Structures are given as C-alpha cells and as structure tokens.
Tab-separated table of C-alpha atoms and ligand atoms in Angstrom:
chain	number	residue	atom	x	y	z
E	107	UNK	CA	0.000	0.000	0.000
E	108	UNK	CA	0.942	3.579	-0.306
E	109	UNK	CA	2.760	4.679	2.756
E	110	UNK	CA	0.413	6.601	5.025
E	111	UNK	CA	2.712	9.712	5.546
E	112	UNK	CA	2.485	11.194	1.855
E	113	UNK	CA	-0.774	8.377	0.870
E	114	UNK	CA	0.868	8.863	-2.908
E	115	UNK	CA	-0.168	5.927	-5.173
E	116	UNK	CA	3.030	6.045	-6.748
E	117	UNK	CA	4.149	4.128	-3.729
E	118	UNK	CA	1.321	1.029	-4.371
E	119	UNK	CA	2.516	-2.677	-4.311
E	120	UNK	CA	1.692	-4.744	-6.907
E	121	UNK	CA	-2.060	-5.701	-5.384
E	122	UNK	CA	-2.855	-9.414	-4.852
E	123	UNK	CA	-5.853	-11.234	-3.847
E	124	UNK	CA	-6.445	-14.683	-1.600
E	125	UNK	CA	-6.612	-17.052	-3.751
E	126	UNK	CA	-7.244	-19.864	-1.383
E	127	UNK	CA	-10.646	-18.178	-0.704
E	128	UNK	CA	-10.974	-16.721	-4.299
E	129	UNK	CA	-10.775	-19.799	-6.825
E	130	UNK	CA	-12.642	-22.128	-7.547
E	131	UNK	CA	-11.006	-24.774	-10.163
E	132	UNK	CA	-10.667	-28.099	-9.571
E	133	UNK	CA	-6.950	-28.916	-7.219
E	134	UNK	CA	-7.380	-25.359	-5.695
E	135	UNK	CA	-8.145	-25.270	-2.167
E	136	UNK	CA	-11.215	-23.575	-2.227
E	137	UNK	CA	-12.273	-25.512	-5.349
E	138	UNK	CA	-11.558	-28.749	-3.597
E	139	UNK	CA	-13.611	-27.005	-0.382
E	140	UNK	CA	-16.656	-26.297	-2.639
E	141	UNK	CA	-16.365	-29.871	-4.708
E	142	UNK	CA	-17.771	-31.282	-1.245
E	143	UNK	CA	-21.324	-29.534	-1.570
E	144	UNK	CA	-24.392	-29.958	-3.461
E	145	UNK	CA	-24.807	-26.807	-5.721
E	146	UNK	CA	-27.413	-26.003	-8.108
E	147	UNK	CA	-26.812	-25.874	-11.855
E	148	UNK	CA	-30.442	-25.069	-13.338
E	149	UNK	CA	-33.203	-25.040	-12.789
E	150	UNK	CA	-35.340	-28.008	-13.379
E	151	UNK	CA	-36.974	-26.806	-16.798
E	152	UNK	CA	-33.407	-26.048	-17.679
E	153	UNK	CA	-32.654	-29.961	-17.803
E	154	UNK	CA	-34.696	-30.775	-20.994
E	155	UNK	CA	-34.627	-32.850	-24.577
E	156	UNK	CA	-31.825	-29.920	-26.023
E	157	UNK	CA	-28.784	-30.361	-24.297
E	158	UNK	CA	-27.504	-27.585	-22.484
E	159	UNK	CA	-24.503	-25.858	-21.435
E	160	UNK	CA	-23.888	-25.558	-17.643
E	161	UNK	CA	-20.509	-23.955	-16.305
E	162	UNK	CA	-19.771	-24.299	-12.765
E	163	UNK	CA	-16.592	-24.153	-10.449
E	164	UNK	CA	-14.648	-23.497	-13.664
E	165	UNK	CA	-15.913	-26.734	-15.828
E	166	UNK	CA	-18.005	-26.754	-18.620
E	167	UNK	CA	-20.800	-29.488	-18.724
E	168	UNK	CA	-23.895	-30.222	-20.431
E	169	UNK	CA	-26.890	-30.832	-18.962
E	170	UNK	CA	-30.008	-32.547	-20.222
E	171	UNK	CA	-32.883	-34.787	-19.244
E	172	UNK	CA	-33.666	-38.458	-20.770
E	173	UNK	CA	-37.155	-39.801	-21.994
E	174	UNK	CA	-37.671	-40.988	-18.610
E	175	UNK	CA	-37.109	-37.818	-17.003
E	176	UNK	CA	-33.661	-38.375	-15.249
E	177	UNK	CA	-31.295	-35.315	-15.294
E	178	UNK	CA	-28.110	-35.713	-16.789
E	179	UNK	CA	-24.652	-34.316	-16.141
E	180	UNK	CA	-22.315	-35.317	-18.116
E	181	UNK	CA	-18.070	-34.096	-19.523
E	182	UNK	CA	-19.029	-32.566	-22.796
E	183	UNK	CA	-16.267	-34.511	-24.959
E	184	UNK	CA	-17.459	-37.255	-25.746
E	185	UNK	CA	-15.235	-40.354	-25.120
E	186	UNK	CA	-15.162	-41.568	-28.020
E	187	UNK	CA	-13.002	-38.769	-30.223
E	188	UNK	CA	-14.165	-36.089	-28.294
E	189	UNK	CA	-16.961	-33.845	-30.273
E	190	UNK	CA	-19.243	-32.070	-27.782
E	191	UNK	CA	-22.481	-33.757	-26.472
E	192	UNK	CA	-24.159	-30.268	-27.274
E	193	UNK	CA	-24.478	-31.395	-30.162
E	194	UNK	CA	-26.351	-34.214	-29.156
E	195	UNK	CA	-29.999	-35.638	-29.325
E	196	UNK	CA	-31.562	-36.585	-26.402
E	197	UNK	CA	-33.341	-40.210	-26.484
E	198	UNK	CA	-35.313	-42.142	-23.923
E	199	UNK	CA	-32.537	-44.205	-22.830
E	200	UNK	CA	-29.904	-40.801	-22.700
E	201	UNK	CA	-28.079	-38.478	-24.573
E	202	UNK	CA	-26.427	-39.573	-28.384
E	203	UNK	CA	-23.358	-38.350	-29.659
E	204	UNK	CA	-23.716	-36.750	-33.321
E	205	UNK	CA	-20.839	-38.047	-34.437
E	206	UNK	CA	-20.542	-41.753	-34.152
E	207	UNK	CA	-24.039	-41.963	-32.765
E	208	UNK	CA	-22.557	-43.597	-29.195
E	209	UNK	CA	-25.327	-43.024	-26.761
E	210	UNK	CA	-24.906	-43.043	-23.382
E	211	UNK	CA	-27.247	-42.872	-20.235
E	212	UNK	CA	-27.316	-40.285	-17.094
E	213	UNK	CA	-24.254	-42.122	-15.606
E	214	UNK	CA	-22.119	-42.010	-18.275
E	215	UNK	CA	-22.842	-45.741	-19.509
E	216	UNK	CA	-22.354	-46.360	-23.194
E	217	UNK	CA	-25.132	-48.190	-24.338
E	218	UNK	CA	-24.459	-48.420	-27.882
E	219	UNK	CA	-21.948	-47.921	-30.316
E	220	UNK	CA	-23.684	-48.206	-33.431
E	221	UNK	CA	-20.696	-48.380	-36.071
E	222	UNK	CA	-19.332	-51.472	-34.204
E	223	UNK	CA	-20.780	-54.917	-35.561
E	224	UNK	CA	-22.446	-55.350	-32.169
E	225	UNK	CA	-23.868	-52.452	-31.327
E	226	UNK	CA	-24.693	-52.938	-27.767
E	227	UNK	CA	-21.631	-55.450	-27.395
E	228	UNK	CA	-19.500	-55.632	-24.506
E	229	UNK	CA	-17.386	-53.231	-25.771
E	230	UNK	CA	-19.546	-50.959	-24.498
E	231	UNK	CA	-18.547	-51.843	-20.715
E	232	UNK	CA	-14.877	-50.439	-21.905
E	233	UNK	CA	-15.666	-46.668	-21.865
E	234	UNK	CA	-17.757	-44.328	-19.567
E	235	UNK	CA	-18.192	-41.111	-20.120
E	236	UNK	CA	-17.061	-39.098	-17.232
E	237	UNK	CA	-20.761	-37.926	-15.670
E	238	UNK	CA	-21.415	-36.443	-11.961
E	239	UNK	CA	-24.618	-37.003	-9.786
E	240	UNK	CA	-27.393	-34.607	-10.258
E	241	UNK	CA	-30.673	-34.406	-7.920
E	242	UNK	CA	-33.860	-32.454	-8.154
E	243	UNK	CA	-35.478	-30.481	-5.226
E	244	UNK	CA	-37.081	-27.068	-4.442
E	245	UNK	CA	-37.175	-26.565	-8.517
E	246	UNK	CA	-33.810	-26.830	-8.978
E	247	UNK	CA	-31.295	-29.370	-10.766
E	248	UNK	CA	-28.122	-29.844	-8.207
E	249	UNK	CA	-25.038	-31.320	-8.433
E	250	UNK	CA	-22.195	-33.283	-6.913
E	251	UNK	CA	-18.833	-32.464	-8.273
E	252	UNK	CA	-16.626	-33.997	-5.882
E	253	UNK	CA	-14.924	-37.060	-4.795
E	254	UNK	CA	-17.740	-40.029	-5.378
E	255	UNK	CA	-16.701	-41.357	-1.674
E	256	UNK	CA	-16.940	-38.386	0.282
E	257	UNK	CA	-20.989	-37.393	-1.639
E	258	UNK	CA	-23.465	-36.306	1.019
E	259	UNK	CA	-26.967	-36.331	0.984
E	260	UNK	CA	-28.580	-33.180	-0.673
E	261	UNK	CA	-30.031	-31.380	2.166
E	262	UNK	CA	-33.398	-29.944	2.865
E	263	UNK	CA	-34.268	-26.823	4.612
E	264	UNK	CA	-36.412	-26.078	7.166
E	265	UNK	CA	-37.568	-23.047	5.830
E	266	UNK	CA	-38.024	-24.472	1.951
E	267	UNK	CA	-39.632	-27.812	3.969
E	268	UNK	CA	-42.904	-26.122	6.018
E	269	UNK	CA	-45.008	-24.585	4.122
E	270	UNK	CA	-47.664	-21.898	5.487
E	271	UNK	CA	-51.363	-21.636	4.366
E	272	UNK	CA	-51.518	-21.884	0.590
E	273	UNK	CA	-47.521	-21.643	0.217
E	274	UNK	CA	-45.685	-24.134	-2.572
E	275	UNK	CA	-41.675	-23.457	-3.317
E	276	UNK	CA	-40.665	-22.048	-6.674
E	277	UNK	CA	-37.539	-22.032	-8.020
E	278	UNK	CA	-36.191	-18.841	-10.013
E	279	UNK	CA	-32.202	-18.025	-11.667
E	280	UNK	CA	-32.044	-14.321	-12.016
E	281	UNK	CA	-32.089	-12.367	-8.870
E	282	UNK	CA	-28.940	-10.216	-9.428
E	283	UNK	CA	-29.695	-6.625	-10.185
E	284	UNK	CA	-33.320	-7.613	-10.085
E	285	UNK	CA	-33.016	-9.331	-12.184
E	286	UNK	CA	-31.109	-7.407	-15.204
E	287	UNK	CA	-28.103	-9.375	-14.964
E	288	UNK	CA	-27.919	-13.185	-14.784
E	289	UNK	CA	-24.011	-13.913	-14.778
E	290	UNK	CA	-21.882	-11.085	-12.541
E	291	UNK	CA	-18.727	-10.496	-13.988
E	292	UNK	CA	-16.704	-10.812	-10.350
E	293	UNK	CA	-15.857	-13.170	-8.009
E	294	UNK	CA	-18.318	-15.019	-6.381
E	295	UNK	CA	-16.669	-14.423	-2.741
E	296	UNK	CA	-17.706	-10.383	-3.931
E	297	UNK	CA	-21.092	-11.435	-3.219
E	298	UNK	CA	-21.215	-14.184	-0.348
E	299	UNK	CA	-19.427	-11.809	1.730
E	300	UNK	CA	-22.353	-9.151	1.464
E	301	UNK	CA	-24.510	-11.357	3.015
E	302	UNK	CA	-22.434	-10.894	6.059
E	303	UNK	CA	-22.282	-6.626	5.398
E	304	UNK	CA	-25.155	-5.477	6.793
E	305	UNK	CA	-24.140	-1.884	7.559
E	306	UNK	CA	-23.743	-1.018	3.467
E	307	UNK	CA	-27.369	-1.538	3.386
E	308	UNK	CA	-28.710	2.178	5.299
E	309	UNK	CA	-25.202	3.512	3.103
E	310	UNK	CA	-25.226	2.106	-0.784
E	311	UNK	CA	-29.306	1.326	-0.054
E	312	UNK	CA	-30.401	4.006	1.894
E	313	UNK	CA	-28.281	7.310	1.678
E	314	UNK	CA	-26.441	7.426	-1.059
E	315	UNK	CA	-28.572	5.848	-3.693
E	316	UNK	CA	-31.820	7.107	-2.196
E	317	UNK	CA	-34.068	3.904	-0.761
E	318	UNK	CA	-33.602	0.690	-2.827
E	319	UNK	CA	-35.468	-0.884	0.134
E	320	UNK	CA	-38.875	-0.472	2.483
E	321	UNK	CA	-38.235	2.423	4.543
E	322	UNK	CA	-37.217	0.701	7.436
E	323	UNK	CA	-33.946	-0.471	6.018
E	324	UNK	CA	-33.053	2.515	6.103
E	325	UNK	CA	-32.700	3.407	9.622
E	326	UNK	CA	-28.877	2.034	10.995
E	327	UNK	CA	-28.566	-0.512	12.655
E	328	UNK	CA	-27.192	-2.104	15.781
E	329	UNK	CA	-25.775	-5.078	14.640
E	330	UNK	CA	-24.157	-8.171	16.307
E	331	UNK	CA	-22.065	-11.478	14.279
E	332	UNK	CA	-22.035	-14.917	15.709
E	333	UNK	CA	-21.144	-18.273	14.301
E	334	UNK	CA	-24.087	-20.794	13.743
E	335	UNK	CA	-23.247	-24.479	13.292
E	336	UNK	CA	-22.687	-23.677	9.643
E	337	UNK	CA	-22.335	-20.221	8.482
E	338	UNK	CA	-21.950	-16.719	10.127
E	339	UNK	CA	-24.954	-15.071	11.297
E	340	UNK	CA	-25.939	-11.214	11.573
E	341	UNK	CA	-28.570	-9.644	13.867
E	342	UNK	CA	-29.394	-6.477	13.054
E	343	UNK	CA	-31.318	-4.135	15.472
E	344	UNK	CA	-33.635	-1.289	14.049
E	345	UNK	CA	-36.273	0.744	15.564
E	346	UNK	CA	-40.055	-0.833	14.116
E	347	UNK	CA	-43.397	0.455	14.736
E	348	UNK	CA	-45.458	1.913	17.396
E	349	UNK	CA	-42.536	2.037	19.189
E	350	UNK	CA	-41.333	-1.708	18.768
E	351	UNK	CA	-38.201	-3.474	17.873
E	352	UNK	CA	-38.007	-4.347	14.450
E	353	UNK	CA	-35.083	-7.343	14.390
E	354	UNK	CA	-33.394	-8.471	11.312
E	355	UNK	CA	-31.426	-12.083	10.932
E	356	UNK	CA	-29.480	-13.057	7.871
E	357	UNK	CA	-27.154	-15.737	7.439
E	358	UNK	CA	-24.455	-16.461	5.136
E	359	UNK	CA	-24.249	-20.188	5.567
E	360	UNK	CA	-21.574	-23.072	3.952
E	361	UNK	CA	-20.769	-22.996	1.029
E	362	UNK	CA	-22.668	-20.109	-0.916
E	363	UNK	CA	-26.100	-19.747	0.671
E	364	UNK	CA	-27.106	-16.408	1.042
E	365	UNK	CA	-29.952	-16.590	3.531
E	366	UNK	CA	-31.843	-13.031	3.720
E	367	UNK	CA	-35.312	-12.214	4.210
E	368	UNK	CA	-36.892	-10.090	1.341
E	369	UNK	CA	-35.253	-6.381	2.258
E	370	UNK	CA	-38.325	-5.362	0.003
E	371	UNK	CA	-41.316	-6.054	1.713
E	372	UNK	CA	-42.192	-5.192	5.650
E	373	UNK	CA	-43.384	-8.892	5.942
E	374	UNK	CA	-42.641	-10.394	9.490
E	375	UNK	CA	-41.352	-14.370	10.175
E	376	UNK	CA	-38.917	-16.564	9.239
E	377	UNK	CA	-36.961	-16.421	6.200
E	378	UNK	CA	-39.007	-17.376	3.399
E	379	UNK	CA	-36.291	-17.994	0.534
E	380	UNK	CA	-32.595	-19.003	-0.235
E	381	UNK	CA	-30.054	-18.248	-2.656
E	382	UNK	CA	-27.220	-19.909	-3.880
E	383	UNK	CA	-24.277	-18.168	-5.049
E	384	UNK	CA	-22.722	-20.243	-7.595
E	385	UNK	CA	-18.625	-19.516	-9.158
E	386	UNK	CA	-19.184	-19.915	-12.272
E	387	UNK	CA	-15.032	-19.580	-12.055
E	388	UNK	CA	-13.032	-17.106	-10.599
E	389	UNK	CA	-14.443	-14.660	-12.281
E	390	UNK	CA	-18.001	-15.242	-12.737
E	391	UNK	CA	-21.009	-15.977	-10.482
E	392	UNK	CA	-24.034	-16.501	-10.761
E	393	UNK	CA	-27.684	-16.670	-8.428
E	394	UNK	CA	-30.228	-19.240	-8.000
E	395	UNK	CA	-32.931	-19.034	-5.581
E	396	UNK	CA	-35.764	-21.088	-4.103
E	397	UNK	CA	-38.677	-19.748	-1.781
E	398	UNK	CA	-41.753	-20.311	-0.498
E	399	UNK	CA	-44.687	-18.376	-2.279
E	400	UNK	CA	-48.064	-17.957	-2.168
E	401	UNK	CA	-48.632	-16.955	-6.053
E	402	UNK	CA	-46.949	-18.077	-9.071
E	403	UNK	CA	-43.719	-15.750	-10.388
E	404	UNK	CA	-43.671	-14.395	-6.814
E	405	UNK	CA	-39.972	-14.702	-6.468
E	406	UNK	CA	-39.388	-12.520	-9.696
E	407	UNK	CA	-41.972	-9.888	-8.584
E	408	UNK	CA	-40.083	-7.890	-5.985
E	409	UNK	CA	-37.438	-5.643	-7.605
E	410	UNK	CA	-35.756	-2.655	-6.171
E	411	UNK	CA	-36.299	0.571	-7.814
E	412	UNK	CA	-33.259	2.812	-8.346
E	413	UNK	CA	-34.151	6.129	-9.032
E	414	UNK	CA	-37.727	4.863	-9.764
E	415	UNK	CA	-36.564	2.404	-12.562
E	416	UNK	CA	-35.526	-1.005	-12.806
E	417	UNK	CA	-31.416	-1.669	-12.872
E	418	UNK	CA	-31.902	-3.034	-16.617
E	419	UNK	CA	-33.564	0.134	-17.585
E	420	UNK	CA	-31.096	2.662	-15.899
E	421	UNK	CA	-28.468	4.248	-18.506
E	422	UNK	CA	-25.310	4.498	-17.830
E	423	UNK	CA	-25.381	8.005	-16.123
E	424	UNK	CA	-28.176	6.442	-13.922
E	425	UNK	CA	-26.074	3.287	-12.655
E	426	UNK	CA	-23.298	6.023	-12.013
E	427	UNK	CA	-25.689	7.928	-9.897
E	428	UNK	CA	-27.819	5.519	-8.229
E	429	UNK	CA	-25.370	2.132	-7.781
E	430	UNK	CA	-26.564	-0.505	-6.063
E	431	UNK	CA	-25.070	-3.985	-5.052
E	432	UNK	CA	-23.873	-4.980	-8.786
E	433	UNK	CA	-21.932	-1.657	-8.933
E	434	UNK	CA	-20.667	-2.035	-5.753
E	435	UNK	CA	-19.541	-5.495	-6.164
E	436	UNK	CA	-18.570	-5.785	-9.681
E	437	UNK	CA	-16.758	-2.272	-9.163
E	438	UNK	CA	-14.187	-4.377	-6.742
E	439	UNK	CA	-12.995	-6.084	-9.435
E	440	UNK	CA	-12.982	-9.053	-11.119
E	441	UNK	CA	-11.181	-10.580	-8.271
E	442	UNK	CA	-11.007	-8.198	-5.173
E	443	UNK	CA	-7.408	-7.477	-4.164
E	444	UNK	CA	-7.390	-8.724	-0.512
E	445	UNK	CA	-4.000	-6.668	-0.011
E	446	UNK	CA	-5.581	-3.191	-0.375
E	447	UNK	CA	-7.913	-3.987	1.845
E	448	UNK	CA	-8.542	-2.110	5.340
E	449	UNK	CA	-11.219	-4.128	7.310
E	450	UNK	CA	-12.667	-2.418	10.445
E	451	UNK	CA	-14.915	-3.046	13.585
E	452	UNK	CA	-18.001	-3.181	10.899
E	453	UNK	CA	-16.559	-5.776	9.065
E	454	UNK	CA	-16.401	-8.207	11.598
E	455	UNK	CA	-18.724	-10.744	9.928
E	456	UNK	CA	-16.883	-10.332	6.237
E	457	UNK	CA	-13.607	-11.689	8.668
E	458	UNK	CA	-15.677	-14.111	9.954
E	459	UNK	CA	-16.748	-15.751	7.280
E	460	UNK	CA	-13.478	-15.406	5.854
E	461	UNK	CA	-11.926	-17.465	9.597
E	462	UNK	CA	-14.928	-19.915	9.319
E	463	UNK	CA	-13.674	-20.899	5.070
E	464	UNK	CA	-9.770	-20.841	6.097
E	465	UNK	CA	-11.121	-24.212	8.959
E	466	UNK	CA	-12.931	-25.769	6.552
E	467	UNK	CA	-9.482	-25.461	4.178
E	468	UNK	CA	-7.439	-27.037	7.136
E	469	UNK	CA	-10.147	-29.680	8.137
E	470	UNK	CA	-10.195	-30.897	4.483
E	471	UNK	CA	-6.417	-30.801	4.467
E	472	UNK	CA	-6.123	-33.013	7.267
E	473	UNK	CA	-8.549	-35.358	6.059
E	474	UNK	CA	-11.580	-34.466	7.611
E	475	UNK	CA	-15.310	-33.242	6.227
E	476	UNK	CA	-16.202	-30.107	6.346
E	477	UNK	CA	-19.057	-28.308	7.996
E	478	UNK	CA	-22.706	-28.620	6.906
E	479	UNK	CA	-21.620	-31.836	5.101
E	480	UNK	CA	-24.032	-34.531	6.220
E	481	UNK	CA	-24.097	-38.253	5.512
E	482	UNK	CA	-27.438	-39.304	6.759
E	483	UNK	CA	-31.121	-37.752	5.872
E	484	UNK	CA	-31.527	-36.631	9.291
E	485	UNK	CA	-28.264	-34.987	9.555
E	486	UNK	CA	-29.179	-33.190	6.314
E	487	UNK	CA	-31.924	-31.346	7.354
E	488	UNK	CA	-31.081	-27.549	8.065
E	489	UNK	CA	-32.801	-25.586	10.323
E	490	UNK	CA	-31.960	-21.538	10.284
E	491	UNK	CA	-32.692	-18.843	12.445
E	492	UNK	CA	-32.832	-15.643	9.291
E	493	UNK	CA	-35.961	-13.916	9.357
E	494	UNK	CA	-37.317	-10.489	10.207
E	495	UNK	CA	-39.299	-10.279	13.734
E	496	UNK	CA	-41.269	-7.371	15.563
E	497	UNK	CA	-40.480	-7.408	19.388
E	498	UNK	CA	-42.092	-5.766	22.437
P	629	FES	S1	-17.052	-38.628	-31.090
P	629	FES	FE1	-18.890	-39.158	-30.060
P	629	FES	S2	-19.457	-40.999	-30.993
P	629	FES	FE2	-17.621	-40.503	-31.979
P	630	FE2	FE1	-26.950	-5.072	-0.786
C-alpha cells in the first residue's frame, strides 16, 4: 500500500488477492472445499430434450434430461473422439453423440456404439463417459462435483420444507440486479461476503442511492455477528413500529447460501427464501434461488427501484448515480485485491466468514469433512434462524 505519511499511489505494491478463498477450479483449495457440496446448476426446466450448457466451479458441462425424465450431467467430450455432447440428441434411454451416434445414459454408460458390428456389445462396458450425480429439489437441478466417496446427501431446509397456508416453493435463476443481470462479472466471494455486510445496506441502499429498500432499512442498525453451526450469522437491530423493535437475521451459511429475508417487503417471520451463489469460475457468479410463495412468479416480482426504474432500464449516467449492489460489487474487481484492503470493527462478519472458510481449508487438508456436510437424511436437514421479527 501507499505509505500513510504522503498516501501517494506512486508508492502502491503490486495488489494481490487470496486465492485460497478466491478460486474455484478443480486442485485449488477452495475448489476442492466447494467440490464437497451440493450446488445447483439449473433449474429443473433447464434440464430438458436440447442439451444444455452448464458452467460451474470453472468446468463446462452439459446438462439434459432423458425420456424418462432423469437429469443428466455429463463431460461434454465425448469419449469416443471427443466432439461435444451439445451437439447431441436426447433419447429415452440418454443423450447420443452426433458423431458416431454412441449413446450413453445419465451415468455415463455407453449403451451403444452403433458403427461397431455389435452395437450394444461388450465393448460398451470399456468406456464411460465421465458424468457427476445430479438431484432435483425445491425446482432446482443440483449437483455433486466432488470425490464419489466423500458425496453427502442433498439437504433440505427447514424453511423451503414447512409450508404456510396456501404456500408451494418455486424455483427462479435471475435475482442479481433484479433481475437485469444473470451472470456477474466478479468473483463469487464479492457477493457471499455481502450477506455478512449489513451496515452497506442504510449507506449504498439508503443514503447514497436514495431507498432501494422499504423504509425501514433505512434506519442504521445495531448489529451483532455470531457463528451458527454452519455459516456466520448477523442480527441487526432497528427501531419498528409503534414504538417496537423491528429485528433483522441473515445468514451467510456453507458454502454459498445467502440466507436473507426479502429487504423489500415489511413482511414479518422466518426467512421465506434461499439463494445460492454459484462460481461460475473465478471470475463469474451466478444466483439461483428457491422460496416459499403464495402466487406463481412471486420470487421474480419484488425488484428494487433505483431512481424509480428497474437496474436493466437505468443508462449508464443512472447506474453512475444511483449504484446498487452490482456496482458495488462488480466495481471491486474481477477478483477483489485482498491486499488493499482495510477491514474495520463493521466488518467483523466479512472476517468471519473469511476465519470460518480458512477451517474448513485445514479440516479438508487433514482429512476431515467439512461443515454442513451430512451423511445421513436426518443430519441433512437444516434448520436456520434468518428472518425479520417485531419485538415488544
Ligand atoms: S465422437 Fe462421439 S461418438 Fe464418436
Ligand atoms: Fe446489498
């Protein structure tokens, strides 16, 4: 950094960023962390009879859904000489190359090799093509991209599980600038961490970009951090009504779930959605969330307002004026350089969450599972305290 005396930035260091938090590929620590979770990679009408590319954690993959409605993940070269399966048709049984016409099922199993004199001869049993698990819940296609050995079970969540009067969970893949940007081109760390940041939301939200939020967001808050068994958990403290205490909860919980109630409407409970941050790689990300509703398209419905417009429909003099959390976080960079950073007293949970990854690095290093990873059903199931409450 520039020395403090003169603060010239002729004096800057070459900056660098953490890349044990930051990325994502497979051997990189992080990667490797990540690898050991369930993520989701479409949603469920994404996984159809066209194949379709997916891109997660750095890998490119196709994704698709066979006549007997199984969801596929499968290596896009095919093993045979290596022509992409997006190019391929989709058949009751699986997915068939175009080239040599090998087809192979949601596993990877050849079944046929047509240009051999026995098409579905034993030969077949020689190759797989390299597949991983995918599973369906809450609307959403997920995946397992790690070690077979070490796969958990999917989990559920409490708050996706019970359903109030009338309320079904939808599934929906664009919740970044409400919706006017589906991939963010920044680090996917940019994002998770904000989950944790709840004093930018009276600043970038509030003040400086005029209310992106119900009015009560905007008041600041008293806020307080503390671990939960899997993630980092804020409490923020705001006056409410008639002279009541209006208390706010959200969680940022392992590996990418951003657990916030709706900032947009003055609705009182638990928690009634989640969102996944995915890495796309190290310089990508992208959202998808699932939440209970009581109406169809629900999820999609709130948007913020910046300067009374959507963020697609702001020019680029408006999304100067009037940023909100895609300027803020794409404007750190494509991959935030940790070395320039100052963190204070309010970023205590952005450090925390940062502490909580750098144990799961170590417990993976010396052999162990990391948090939130759960081997039996009843293990899986996730109960979390986020939600916005009124209190005497
Ligand atoms: S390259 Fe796929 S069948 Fe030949
Ligand atoms: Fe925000």
């Amino acid at each position: 950094m520039a020395t403090i005396d003169t603060g010239s930035a002729y004096g800057l260091k070459k900056p660098t960023y953490n890349a044990r938090l930051a990325e994502v590929g497979r051997g990189t620590p992080m990667g490797e962390l990540l690898r050991r979770y369930w993520h989701p990679v479409g949603l469920s009408s994404d996984a159809g009879a066209t194949p379709r590319r997916v891109r997660i954690l750095g890998e490119e993959l196709i994704l698709f859904r066979d006549g007997q409605g199984r969801a596929g993940l499968v290596y896009p070269r095919c093993c045979h000489r290596g022509t992409t399966l997006y190019y391929g048709k989709v058949e009751e049984r699986g997915i068939r190359c175009c080239y040599h016409g090998w087809l192979f099922d949601v596993e990877g199993r050849c079944l046929e090799m047509p240009a051999e004199p026995d098409p579905g001869g034993r030969q077949c049993q020689r190759v797989r093509q390299p597949w991983y698990p995918a599973q369906e819940r809450y609307g959403l296609v997920f995946a397992y991209l790690g070690p077979p050995d070490r796969k958990p079970v999917l989990p559920r969540y409490e708050c996706l599980e019970v359903m109030g009067p009338g309320e079904t969970v939808e599934a929906d893949d664009s919740s970044i600038g409400s919706g006017g940007i589906v991939i963010a081109p920044c680090n996917w760390l940019q994002h998770f961490e904000n989950v944790v940041d709840p004093y930018h939301v009276p600043i970038l939200h509030g003040s400086f970009s005029g209310p992106q939020f119900v009015e009560q967001m905007a008041a600041f808050p008293k806020v307080t951090f503390e671990y939960g068994p899997v993630g980092v958990k804020a409490t923020s403290i705001r006056p409410g009504p008639d002279g009541r205490t209006f208390r706010r909860v959200t969680e940022a919980v392992l590996p990418t779930l951003r657990v916030v109630p709706n900032p947009r409407v003055a609705q009182y409970g638990r928690v009634e959605s989640i969102g996944w941050t995915v890495p796309i790689d190290d310089t990508h990300y992208r959202i998808y969330v699932a939440g209970r509703i009581r109406e169809k398209g629900e999820l999609a419905r709130f948007k913020s307002r910046y300067n009374g417009k959507t963020w697609a429909e702001l020019t680029p003099e408006e999304h100067q004026k009037f940023p909100g959390d895609v300027e803020a976080q794409v404007g750190q960079g494509p991959i935030s350089f940790h070395s320039e950073e100052h963190l204070m007293s309010s970023d205590q949970g952005v450090a925390m969450l940062r502490q909580m990854f750098q144990r799961q690095l170590e417990a993976l290093g010396s052999g162990k599972d990391p948090v939130g990873v759960a081997f039996t059903e009843a293990d899986a199931y996730v109960k979390l305290d986020a939600g916005q409450y009124l209190e005497d």
